[in-house]
Structures are given as C-alpha cells and as structure tokens.
Coordinates of C-alpha atoms and ligand atoms in Angstrom, one line a residue:
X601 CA 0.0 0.0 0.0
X602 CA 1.7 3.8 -0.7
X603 CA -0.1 6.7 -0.7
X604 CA -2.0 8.2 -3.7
X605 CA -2.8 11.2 -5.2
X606 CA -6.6 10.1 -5.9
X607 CA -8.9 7.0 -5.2
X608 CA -8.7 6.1 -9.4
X609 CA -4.5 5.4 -8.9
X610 CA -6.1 2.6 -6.8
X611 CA -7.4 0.5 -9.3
X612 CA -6.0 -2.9 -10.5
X613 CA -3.4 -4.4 -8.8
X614 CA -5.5 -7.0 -7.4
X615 CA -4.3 -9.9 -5.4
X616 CA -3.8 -13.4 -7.0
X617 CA -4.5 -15.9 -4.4
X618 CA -4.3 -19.3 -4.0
X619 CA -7.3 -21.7 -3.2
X620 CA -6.8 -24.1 -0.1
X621 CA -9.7 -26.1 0.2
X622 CA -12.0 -25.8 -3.5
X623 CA -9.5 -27.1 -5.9
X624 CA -8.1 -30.7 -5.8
X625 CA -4.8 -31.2 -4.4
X626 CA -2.7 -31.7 -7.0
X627 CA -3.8 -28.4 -8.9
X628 CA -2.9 -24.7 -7.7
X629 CA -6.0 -22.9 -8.4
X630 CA -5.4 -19.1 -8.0
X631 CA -8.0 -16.5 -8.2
X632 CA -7.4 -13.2 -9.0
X633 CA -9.8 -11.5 -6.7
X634 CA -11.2 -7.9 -8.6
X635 CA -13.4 -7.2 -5.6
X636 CA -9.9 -5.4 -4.4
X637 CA -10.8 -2.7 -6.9
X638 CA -11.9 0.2 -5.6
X639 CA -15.6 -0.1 -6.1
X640 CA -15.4 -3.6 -5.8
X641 CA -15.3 -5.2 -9.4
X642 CA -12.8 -5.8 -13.1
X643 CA -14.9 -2.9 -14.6
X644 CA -13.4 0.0 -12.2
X645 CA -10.1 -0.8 -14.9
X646 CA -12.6 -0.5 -17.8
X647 CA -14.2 3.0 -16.9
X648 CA -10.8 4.7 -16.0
X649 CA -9.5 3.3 -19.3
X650 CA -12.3 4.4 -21.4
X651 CA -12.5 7.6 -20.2
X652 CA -9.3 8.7 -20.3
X653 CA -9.0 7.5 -23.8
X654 CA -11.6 10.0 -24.6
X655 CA -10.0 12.7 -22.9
X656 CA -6.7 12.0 -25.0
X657 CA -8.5 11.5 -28.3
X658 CA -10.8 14.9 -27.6
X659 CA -13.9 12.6 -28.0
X660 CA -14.7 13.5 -24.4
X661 CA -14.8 17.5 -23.3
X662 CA -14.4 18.7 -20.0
X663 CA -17.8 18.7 -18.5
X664 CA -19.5 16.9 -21.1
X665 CA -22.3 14.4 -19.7
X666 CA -21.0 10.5 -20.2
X667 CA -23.9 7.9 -20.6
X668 CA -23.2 4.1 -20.8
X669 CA -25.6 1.4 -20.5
X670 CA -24.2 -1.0 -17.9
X671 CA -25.9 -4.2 -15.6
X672 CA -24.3 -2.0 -13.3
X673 CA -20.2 -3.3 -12.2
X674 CA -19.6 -0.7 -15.3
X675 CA -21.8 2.3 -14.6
X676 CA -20.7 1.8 -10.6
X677 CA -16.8 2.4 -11.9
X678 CA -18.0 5.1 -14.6
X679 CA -19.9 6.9 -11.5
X680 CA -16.6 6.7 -9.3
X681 CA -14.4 7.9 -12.3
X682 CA -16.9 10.9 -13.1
X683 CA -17.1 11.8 -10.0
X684 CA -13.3 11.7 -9.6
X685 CA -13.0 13.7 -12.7
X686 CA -16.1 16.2 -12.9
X687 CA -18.3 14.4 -15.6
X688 CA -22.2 14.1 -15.2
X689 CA -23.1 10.7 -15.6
X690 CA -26.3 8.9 -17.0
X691 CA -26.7 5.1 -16.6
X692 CA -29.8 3.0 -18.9
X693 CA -29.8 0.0 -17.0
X694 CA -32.7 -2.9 -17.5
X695 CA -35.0 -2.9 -14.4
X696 CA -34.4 -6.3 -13.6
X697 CA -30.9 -6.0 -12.0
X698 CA -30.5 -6.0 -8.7
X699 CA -32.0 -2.3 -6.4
X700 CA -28.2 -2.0 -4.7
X701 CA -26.7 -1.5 -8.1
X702 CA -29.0 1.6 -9.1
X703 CA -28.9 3.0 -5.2
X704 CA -25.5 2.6 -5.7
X705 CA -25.2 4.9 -8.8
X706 CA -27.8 7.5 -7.5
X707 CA -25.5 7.5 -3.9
X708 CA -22.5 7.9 -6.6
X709 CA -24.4 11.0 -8.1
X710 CA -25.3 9.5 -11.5
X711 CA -28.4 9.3 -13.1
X712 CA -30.3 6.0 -14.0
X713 CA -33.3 5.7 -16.7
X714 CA -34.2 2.1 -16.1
X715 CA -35.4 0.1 -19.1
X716 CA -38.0 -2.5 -19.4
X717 CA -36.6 -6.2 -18.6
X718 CA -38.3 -7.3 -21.9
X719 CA -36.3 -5.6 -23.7
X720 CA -33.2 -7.1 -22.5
X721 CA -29.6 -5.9 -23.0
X722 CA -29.6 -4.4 -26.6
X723 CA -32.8 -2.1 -25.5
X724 CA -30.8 -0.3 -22.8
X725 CA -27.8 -0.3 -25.6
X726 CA -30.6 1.4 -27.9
X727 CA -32.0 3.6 -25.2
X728 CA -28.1 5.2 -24.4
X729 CA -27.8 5.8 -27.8
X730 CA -31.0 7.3 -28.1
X731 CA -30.3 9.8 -25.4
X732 CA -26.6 10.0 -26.2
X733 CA -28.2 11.0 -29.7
X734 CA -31.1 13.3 -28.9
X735 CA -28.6 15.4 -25.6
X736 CA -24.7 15.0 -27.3
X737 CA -23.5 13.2 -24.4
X738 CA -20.4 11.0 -24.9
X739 CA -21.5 7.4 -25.3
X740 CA -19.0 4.8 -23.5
X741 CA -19.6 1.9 -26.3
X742 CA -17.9 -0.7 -23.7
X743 CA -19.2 -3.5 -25.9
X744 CA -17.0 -2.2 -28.8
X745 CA -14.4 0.1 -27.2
X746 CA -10.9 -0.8 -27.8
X747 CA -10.0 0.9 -24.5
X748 CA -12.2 -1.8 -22.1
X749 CA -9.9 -4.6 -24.0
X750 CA -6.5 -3.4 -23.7
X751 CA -6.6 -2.0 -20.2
X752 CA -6.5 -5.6 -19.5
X753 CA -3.5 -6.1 -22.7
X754 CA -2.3 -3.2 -20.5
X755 CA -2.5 -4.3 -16.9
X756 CA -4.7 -7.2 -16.0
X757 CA -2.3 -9.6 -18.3
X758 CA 1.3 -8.0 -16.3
X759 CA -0.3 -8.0 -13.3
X760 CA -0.9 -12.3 -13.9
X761 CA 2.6 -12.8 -15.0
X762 CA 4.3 -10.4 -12.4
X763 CA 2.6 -12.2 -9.8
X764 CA 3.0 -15.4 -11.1
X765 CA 6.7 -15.0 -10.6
X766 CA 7.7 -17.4 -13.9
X767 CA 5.7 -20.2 -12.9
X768 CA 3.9 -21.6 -16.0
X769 CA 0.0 -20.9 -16.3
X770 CA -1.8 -23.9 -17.8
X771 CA -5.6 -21.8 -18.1
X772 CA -6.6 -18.9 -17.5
X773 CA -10.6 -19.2 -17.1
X774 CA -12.9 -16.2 -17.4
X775 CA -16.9 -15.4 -18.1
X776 CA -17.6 -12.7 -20.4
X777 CA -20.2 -9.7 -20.8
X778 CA -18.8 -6.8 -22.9
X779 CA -15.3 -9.4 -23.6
X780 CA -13.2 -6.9 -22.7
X781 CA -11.2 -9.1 -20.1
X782 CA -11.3 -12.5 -22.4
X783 CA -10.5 -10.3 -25.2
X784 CA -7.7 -8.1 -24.1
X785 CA -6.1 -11.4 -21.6
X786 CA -6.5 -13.7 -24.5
X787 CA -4.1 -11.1 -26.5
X788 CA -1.7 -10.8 -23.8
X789 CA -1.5 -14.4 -22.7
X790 CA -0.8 -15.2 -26.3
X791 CA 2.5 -12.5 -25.8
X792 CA 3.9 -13.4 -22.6
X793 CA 2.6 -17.1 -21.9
X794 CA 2.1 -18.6 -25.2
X795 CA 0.9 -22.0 -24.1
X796 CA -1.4 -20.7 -21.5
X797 CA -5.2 -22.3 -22.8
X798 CA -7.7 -19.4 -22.6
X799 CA -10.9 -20.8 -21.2
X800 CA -14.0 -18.7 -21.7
X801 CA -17.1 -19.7 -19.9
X802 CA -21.1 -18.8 -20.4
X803 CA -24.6 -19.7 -19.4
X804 CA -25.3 -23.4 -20.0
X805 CA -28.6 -22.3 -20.8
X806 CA -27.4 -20.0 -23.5
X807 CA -24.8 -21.2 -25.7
X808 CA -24.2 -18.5 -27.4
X809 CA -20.6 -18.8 -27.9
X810 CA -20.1 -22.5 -27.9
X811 CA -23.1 -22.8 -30.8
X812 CA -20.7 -20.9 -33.5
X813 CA -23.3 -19.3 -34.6
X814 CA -23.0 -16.1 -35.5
X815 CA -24.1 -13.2 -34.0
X816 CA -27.0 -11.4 -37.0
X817 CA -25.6 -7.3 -37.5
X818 CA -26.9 -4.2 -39.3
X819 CA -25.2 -2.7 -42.0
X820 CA -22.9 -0.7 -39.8
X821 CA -22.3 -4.0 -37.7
X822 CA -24.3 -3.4 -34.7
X823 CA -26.6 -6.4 -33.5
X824 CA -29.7 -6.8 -35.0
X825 CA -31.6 -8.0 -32.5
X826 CA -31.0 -11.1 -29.8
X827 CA -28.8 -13.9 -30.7
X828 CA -30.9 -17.2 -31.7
X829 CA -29.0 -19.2 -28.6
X830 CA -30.0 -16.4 -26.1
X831 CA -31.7 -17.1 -23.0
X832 CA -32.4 -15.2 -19.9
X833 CA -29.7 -16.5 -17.4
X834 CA -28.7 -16.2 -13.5
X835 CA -24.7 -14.8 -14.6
X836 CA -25.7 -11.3 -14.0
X837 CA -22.9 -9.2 -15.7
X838 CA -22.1 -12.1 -17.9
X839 CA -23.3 -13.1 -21.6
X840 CA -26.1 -10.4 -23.1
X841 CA -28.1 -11.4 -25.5
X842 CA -25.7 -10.9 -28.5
X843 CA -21.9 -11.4 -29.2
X844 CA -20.0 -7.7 -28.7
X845 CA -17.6 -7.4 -31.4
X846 CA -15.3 -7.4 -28.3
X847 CA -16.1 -10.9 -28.0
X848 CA -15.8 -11.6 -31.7
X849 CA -12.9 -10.5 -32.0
X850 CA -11.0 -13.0 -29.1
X851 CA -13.3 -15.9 -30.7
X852 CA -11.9 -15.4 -34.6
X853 CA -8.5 -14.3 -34.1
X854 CA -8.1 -17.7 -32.3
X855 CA -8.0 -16.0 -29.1
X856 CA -10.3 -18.8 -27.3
X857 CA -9.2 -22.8 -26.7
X858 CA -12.5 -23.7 -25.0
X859 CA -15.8 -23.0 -24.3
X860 CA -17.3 -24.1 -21.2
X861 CA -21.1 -24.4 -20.3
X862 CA -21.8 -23.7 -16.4
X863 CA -25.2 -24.2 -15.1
X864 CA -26.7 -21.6 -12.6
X865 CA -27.0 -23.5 -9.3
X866 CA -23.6 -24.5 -9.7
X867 CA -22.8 -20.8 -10.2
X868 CA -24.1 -19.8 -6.8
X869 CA -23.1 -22.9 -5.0
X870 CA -19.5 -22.5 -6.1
X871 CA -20.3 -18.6 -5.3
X872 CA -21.3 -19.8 -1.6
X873 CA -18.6 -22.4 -1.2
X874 CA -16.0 -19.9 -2.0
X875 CA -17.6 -17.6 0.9
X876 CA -17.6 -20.2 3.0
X877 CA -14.6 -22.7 2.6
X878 CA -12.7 -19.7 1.4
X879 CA -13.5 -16.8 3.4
X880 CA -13.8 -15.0 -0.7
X881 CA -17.0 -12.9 -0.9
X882 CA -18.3 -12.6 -4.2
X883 CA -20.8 -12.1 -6.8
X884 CA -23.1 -15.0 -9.0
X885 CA -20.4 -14.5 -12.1
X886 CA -17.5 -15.5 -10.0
X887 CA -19.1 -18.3 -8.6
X888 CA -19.6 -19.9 -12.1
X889 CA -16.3 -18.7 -13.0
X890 CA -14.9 -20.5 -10.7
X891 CA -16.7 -23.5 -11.5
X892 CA -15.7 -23.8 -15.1
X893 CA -12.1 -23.4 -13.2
X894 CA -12.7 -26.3 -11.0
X895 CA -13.9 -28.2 -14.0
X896 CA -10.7 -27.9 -16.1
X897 CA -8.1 -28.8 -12.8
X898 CA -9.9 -32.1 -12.6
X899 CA -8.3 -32.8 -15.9
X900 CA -5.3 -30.9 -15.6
X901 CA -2.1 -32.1 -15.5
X902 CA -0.8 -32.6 -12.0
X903 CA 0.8 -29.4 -10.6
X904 CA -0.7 -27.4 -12.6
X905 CA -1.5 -23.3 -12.1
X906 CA -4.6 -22.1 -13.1
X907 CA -5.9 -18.7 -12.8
X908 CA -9.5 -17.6 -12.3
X909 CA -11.4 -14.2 -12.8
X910 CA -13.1 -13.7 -9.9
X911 CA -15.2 -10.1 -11.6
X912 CA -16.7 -8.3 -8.7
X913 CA -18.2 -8.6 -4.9
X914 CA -20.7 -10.3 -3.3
X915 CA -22.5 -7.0 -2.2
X916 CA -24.0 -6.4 -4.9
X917 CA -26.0 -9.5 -4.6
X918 CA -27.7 -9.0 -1.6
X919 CA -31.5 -8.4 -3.6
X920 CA -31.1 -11.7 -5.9
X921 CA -31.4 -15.5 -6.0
X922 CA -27.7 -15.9 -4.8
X923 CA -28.9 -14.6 -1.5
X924 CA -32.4 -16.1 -1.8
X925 CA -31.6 -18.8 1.2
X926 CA -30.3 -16.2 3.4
X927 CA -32.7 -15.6 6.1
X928 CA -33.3 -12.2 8.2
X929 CA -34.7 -14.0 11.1
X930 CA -33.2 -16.4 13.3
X931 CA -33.6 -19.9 12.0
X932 CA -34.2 -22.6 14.9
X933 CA -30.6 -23.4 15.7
X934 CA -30.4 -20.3 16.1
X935 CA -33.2 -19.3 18.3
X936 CA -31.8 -22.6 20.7
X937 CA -28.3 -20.7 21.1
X938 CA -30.3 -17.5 22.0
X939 CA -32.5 -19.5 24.6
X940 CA -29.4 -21.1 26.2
X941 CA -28.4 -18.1 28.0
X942 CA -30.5 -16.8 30.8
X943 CA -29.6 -13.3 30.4
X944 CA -31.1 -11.7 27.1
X945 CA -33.2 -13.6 25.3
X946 CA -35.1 -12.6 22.2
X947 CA -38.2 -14.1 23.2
X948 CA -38.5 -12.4 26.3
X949 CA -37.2 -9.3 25.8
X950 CA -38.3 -7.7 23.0
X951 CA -38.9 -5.2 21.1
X952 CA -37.2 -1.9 20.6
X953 CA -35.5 -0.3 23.8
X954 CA -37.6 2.2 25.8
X955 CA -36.8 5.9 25.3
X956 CA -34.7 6.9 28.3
X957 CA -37.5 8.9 30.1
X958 CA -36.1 12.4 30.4
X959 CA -34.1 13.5 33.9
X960 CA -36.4 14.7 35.9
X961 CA -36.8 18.6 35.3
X962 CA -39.0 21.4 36.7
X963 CA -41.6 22.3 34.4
X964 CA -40.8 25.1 32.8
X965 CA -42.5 28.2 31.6
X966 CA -40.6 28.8 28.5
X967 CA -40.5 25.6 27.8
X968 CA -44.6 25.4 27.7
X969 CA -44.6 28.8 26.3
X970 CA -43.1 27.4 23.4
X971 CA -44.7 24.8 23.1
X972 CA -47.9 26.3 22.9
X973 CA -46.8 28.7 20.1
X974 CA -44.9 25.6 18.0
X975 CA -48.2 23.9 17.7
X976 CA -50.1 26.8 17.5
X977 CA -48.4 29.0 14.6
X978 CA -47.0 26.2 12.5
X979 CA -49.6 23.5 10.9
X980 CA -47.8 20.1 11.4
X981 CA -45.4 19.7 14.2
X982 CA -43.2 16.9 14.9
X983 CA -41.6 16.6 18.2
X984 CA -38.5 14.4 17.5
X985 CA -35.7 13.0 18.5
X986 CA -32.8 12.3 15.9
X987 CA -31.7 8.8 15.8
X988 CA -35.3 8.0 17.0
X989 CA -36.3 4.9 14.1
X990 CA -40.3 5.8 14.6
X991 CA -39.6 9.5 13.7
X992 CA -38.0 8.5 10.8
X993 CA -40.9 6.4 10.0
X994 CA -43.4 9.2 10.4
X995 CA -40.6 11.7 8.1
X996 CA -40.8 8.7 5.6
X997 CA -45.2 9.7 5.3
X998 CA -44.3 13.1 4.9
X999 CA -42.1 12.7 2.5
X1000 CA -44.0 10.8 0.1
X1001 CA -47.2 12.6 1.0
X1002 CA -45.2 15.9 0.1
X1003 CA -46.0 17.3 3.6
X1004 CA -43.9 20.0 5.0
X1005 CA -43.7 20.2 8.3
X1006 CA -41.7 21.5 11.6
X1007 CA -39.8 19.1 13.0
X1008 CA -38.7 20.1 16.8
X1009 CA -35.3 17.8 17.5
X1010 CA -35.4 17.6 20.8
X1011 CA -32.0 15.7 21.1
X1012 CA -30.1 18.3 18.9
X1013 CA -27.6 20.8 19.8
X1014 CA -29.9 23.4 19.3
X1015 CA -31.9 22.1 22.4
X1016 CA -28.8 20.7 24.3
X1017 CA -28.2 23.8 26.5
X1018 CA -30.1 24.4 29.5
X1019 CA -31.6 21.0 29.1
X1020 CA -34.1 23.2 26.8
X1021 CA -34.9 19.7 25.2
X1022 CA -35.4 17.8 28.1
X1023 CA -37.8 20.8 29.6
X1024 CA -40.1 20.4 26.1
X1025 CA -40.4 16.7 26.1
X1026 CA -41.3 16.6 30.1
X1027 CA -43.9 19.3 29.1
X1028 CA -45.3 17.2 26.2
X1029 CA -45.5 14.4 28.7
X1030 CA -47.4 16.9 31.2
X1031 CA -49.7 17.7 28.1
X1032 CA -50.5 14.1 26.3
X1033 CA -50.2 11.8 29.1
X1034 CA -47.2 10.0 27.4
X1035 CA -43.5 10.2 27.9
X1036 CA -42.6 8.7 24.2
X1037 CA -41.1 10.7 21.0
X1038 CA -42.4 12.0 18.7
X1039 CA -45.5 13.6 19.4
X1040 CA -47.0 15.0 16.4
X1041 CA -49.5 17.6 15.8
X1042 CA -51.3 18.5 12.9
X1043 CA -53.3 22.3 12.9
X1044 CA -53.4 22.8 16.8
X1045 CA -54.5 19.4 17.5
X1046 CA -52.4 16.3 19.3
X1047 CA -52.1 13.2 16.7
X1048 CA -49.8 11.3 18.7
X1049 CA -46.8 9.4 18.0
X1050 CA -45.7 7.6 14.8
X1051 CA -48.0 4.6 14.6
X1052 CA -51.3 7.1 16.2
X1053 CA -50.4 9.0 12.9
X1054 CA -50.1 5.7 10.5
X1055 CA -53.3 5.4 12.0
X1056 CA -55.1 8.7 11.2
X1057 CA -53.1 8.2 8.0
X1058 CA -55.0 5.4 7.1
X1059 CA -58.6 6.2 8.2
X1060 CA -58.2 9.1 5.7
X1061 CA -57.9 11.7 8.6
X1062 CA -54.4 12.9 8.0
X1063 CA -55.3 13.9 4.0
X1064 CA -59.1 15.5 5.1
X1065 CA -57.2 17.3 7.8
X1066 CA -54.9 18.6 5.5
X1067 CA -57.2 19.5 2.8
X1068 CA -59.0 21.5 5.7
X1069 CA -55.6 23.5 6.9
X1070 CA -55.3 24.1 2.6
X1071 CA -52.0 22.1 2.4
X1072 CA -51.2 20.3 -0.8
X1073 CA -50.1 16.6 -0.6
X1074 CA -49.9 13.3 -2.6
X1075 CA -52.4 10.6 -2.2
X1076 CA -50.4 7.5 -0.4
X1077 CA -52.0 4.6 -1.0
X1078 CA -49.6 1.9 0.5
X1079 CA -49.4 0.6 4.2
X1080 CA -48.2 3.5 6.0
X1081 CA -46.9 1.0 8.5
X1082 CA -44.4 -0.4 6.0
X1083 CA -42.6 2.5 6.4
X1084 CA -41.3 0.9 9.8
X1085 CA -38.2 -0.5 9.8
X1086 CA -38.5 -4.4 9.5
X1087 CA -37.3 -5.4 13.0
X1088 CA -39.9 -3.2 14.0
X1089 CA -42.4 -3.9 12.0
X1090 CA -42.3 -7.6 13.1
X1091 CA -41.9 -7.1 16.7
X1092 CA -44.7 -4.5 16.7
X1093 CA -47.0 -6.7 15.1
Ligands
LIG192 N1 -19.0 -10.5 -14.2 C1 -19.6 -9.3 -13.8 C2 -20.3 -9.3 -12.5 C3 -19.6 -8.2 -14.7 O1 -20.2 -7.1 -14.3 C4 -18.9 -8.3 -15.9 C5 -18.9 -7.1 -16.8 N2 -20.1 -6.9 -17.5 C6 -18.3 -9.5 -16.3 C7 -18.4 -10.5 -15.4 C8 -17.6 -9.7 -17.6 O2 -16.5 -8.8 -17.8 P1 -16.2 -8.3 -19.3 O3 -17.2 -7.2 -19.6 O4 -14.9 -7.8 -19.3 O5 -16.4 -9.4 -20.3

C-alpha cells in the first residue's frame, strides 16, 4: 500500500491468491480477486481506461455528460471515475438488476433511466444511444471500445505474469459480458505465456458462444436483434443477448481454446462455497467462473497453475437468488443458542429499547410557552428526537405525501443547553399523558406518535385534515406502517 494522489490510482493491482480447500490437491487454483478494486469489481479498470482515452483522443470535453448502458459493475466504476474527474453521468440500466446497483449509482451521483426487462440488453444499448443522440453526451460503447480490452493487454495480463513470478499458467478461465477481459487477456497471454489455454465460460442455458453461430448485425455491424441461442440466465454481468464485437474479435483471431457451459445453481453454489470454505466474498459471475475453473483442474495435469477471474463482490448480490436462502430472522438453531443463556433472550425481551425517560426537570414556563406557540403558529409539528427509528418512520409519510412540516429535535444541539430539550419533552409528557417521541401535531391538535399518525393516515384523517388546513399533498395509498423499519415492523406486530 503507498499513498495516492486520488482514489482512481487505486485500481487494478488485485491480489492473485491461492485456493486451499476448492480445488483438488494436485492443482494450484489461483483467483485473481477484482473485488480489491476500488468499487469492488474488473470494470473499475474498464471506466478509467475508457474515459481517459476519450480525454486523449478529444472525444470527451471537460464537463460533457457521459452515458453508458451498464448491468451496473460498469456504470458503478463510470460513476466513481466521473465523479473523480467532474463528468455528469447517465446510466440506462434494465429494471431487472438488482436495487443496490441503481442505489449505488444514484449514492454515486449518476443518473439511471431504467429500461424494461423485456427488452433485454440491446434495448438499454438502444435507449443510451437514443439519449446519447437526442442530448450530445459522450456514449462509452464498452461493448466495442478498444480501451475496455487493452486496459487488461495493458495491466490485468502483467499484473498475472508479475505475480505469477515465472511459474507456467496452464488456463486462465474467465466469463464474459462486454469481452473486454477475455478479449484483451487472450491477447496478452498469447505475448507473454504462449501456451497458457484461454478458457472462456457462459450460461449453460445460452450457448451463445459455444453454438458458433454467428451473432446477426446491421449494416454498420451493430446487432440486430438477440442472438438465436439467447436465453435469460442467473450470470448477472455475464453473456447479453448478442456477441460484442469485443467478444468476436478474441473468438476469430483464435484468441479462445474452449468453451465451457456452467449451469446456474452450480454458479451460486460455487459462489457460496468460496464464501464459505474460502473466506472470498463474491458475486453470481464469479461463482460460475470459478466452476468452469474447477472443472478444467480435474483434468489438468498434476501441478498445474490455473488462474480464475473472480469479476466483482458479493455486495452487490444481496437483492437476488444468490442470497435467496439467506434468512433475516433467526432460523431454529439459532433461536436454541439464543434461549441457552439466561440473560437476554429474544423471546423475552423484546422489542425496541424504551426511550430513556427524560431527567427529571421542573416544568418550565418557556419551555410550555413554546410549546404552545410551535403547535399553535406552524400547521404540522413533529416533536422528534434524531436517531429515534419511529420519527424516521413518520418523516418517511411526509415525505411521500409531500407534507412539509416543523420538525422540533429535541436531542439536537440546538436544544442541548439548559436542558431546553429535556424541559419540552417533560412538558409534552405533562400535556399528552405520554412520555414517548415524537408527538405529532397536525393544525393545533395532538395526533400522537408515529404509529397514532399511521393510524389517522390510514382512516383518511391525516389527508381531510390537511385538505381543511389548505395544504397540498400526494395521495399515499400503501401501508403506512411499511414505512417501519423491518425489525420493527415484526416485533410491533
Ligand atoms: N462479471 C460481472 C459481474 C460483470 O459485471 C462483468 C462485466 N459486465 C463481467 C463478469 C464480464 O466482464 P467483461 O465485460 O470484461 O467481459
């Protein structure tokens, strides 16, 4: 580790390690883990690469918006890079991958126009261009830019043969999406380790690749339209629904020795084994990766040295089927270790932890005064404290109804000295008959806390009462009270 000018000088470099338990014992299986990268997969190389070849070839101007369409590992390293370098950035991304990756992008400051699953990968591919098009922004193009293959010629490839240290690589095994990494390893392994076999793996369910059929294109040698082999698939990030010319390229110029067919379960088995018999946290893609690995050491010659892609982290998985057996309550094993102890138990004490009730004060005159004129003067009031989870509940509602309101933090440093806090809430006390936060009033009148407002909320109260006091808000038609938190939503119930 040194020290670095800016978080992009992070990228690549990723560790190469060796597999103890997966791989049989007379292979060396190493993966070369790309979770290292900074935000956490391969495509963090891609995105610098790309960008800065635009800046150098004037393709790119300072401040121009930059719009890719990207399952997500892509648009995550685009939205670091931009916001490294000062670029807006839009993201068309097909609704059905997984809510962290767009959250992430948003967090990131990017901008993502989701298109419909049915049109798969080549209708957010048309929709960037479309935009790209219609607002001059510069269009990425990692399916076809040179720059996402030979960042790999360029580093991924050096890194592999610096760290191998001259011991001879029988396979190198990777998945591919855009084909930037088989394309641009494939070319460099071919340089610097000649009779290293370059393994590319995909879908079992969509042969795309291995079928050798080829990949139908327009005039200007775009695809028209979904490959015939094409089939929805679990390898998030991996194989879209037609060949990139990226990909075409490493599969003419003799750039691939074998195609490998991996099966989903196996891809998220392996993907759990790894996490588990490994300690190697990582994503769906990985997993299968790593399985087509596994398959070619059974065959390979004693001693042996394979390396494995291992694309990104298993973060971004948390919303999908990888995850899908991964409970949120305890499971009964559990619950018996809880019960063993005397002391806390989780069927006996539950729920969430009484508010502290404030120190005993005076009542206070100012302190009532106030009072008084906050819930007289200003049409919806929320007493509050601010890590308080039911007063962000009840700010959720307002939000979404488009409610402004006064919110009085009673824990703040506003109302820290003279106890001015603590003097308020023992006077709401004094005045509902209840020593909990938040109390909530809407035009002079005393709702309650969160779940008395959920309540009026729900009878229609809340939106007549606000109609009367002439305040504008949104119909809110869901549950209000799935606006809890879930641990309190289920102990609550
Ligand atoms: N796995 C994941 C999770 C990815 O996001 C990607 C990139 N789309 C890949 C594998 C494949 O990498 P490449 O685009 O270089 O073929």
């Amino acid at each position: 580790m040194a020290r670095y000018d800016h978080i992009l000088d992070t990228i690549g470099n990723t560790p190469l390690v060796r597999l103890g338990r997966l791989a049989p014992e007379s292979v060396n299986v190493y993966v070369k883990v790309e979770s290292f990268n900074p935000m956490g997969s391969v495509k963090d190389r891609m995105a610098r690469a790309i960008i800065e070849d635009a800046e150098a070839s004037g393709a790119l101007k300072p401040g121009q918006t930059v719009i890719e369409a990207t399952s997500g590992n892509t648009g995550i390293g685009l939205a670091m890079v931009c916001a490294q370098k000062g670029y807006p950035l839009v993201v068309t991304m097909a609704e059905n991958f997984s809510i962290e990756r767009r959250k992430m992008l948003r967090f990131l400051g990017a901008k993502v126009v989701l298109t419909p699953a049915s049109e798969k990968g080549s209708g957010m591919l048309r929709k960037a261009e479309e935009l790209a098009e219609k607002h001059g922004y510069f269009l990425c193009r990692q399916f076809d830019n040179p720059a996402n293959a030979q960042v790999h010629y360029e580093t991924t490839v050096p890194e592999i043969i610096r760290d191998m240290d001259g011991d001879p690589i029988y396979a190198f095994v990777t998945g591919f999406g855009t084909g930037g990494t088989l394309n641009g390893v494939s070319r460099g392994m071919r340089e610097h380790s000649p009779d290293t076999r370059i393994i590319a793996a995909e879908p079992d369910n969509a042969p795309v690749l291995a079928s050798g059929i080829a990949q139908p294109r327009d005039e200007e040698g775009q695809p028209a339209g979904s490959h015939p082999n094409f089939k929805p698939h679990l390898m998030q990030g991996w194989a879209p629904d037609f060949i990139s010319s990226l990909t075409e390229e490493a599969s003419r110029s003799g750039g691939i020795d074998e195609i490998r067919g991996v099966p989903g379960d196996a891809a998220m088995e392996t993907s759990r084994r790894l996490a588990r018999e490994e300690g190697i946290f990582v994503g769906t893609s990985s997993g299968a990766t790593l399985y087509a690995a596994l398959e070619v050491a059974r065959s390979a010659p004693e001693g042996s040295n394979i390396v494995c892609m291992l694309p990104d982290t298993g973060e971004r998985y948390l919303s999908t089927p990888l995850f899908a057996d991964i409970g949120e309550e305890m499971d009964e094993a559990e619950m018996a270790l809880s019960r063993s102890t005397e002391g806390i138990r989780f069927d006996q004490n539950g729920g969430p932890a009484p508010v502290a009730a404030p120190q005993k004060v005076t009542l206070d005159e100012d302190a009532r005064q106030f009072v008084a004129d906050t819930v007289q003067c200003e049409p919806v009031v929320m007493f509050a404290l601010e890590w308080c989870e039911f007063c962000w509940s009840a700010r959720k509602l307002f939000a979404e109804m488009g409610v402004d309101y006064t919110s009085v933090d009673l824990d703040s440093v506003m109302y820290q000295e003279g106890e001015r806090g603590n003097k308020i809430r023992a006077v709401l006390a004094e005045q509902t008959g209840s020593p909990t936060i938040p109390q909530i009033y809407v035009g002079g009148q005393h709702i309650g806390g969160c779940t008395e407002l959920f309540d009026f909320q729900r009878d229609g109260g809340f939106g007549a009462e606000l109609d009367r006091l002439g305040i504008t808000s949104r119909p809110f038609d869901r549950d209000p009270y799935s606006l809890l938190p879930n641990w309190l939503h289920s102990r609550s119930s």
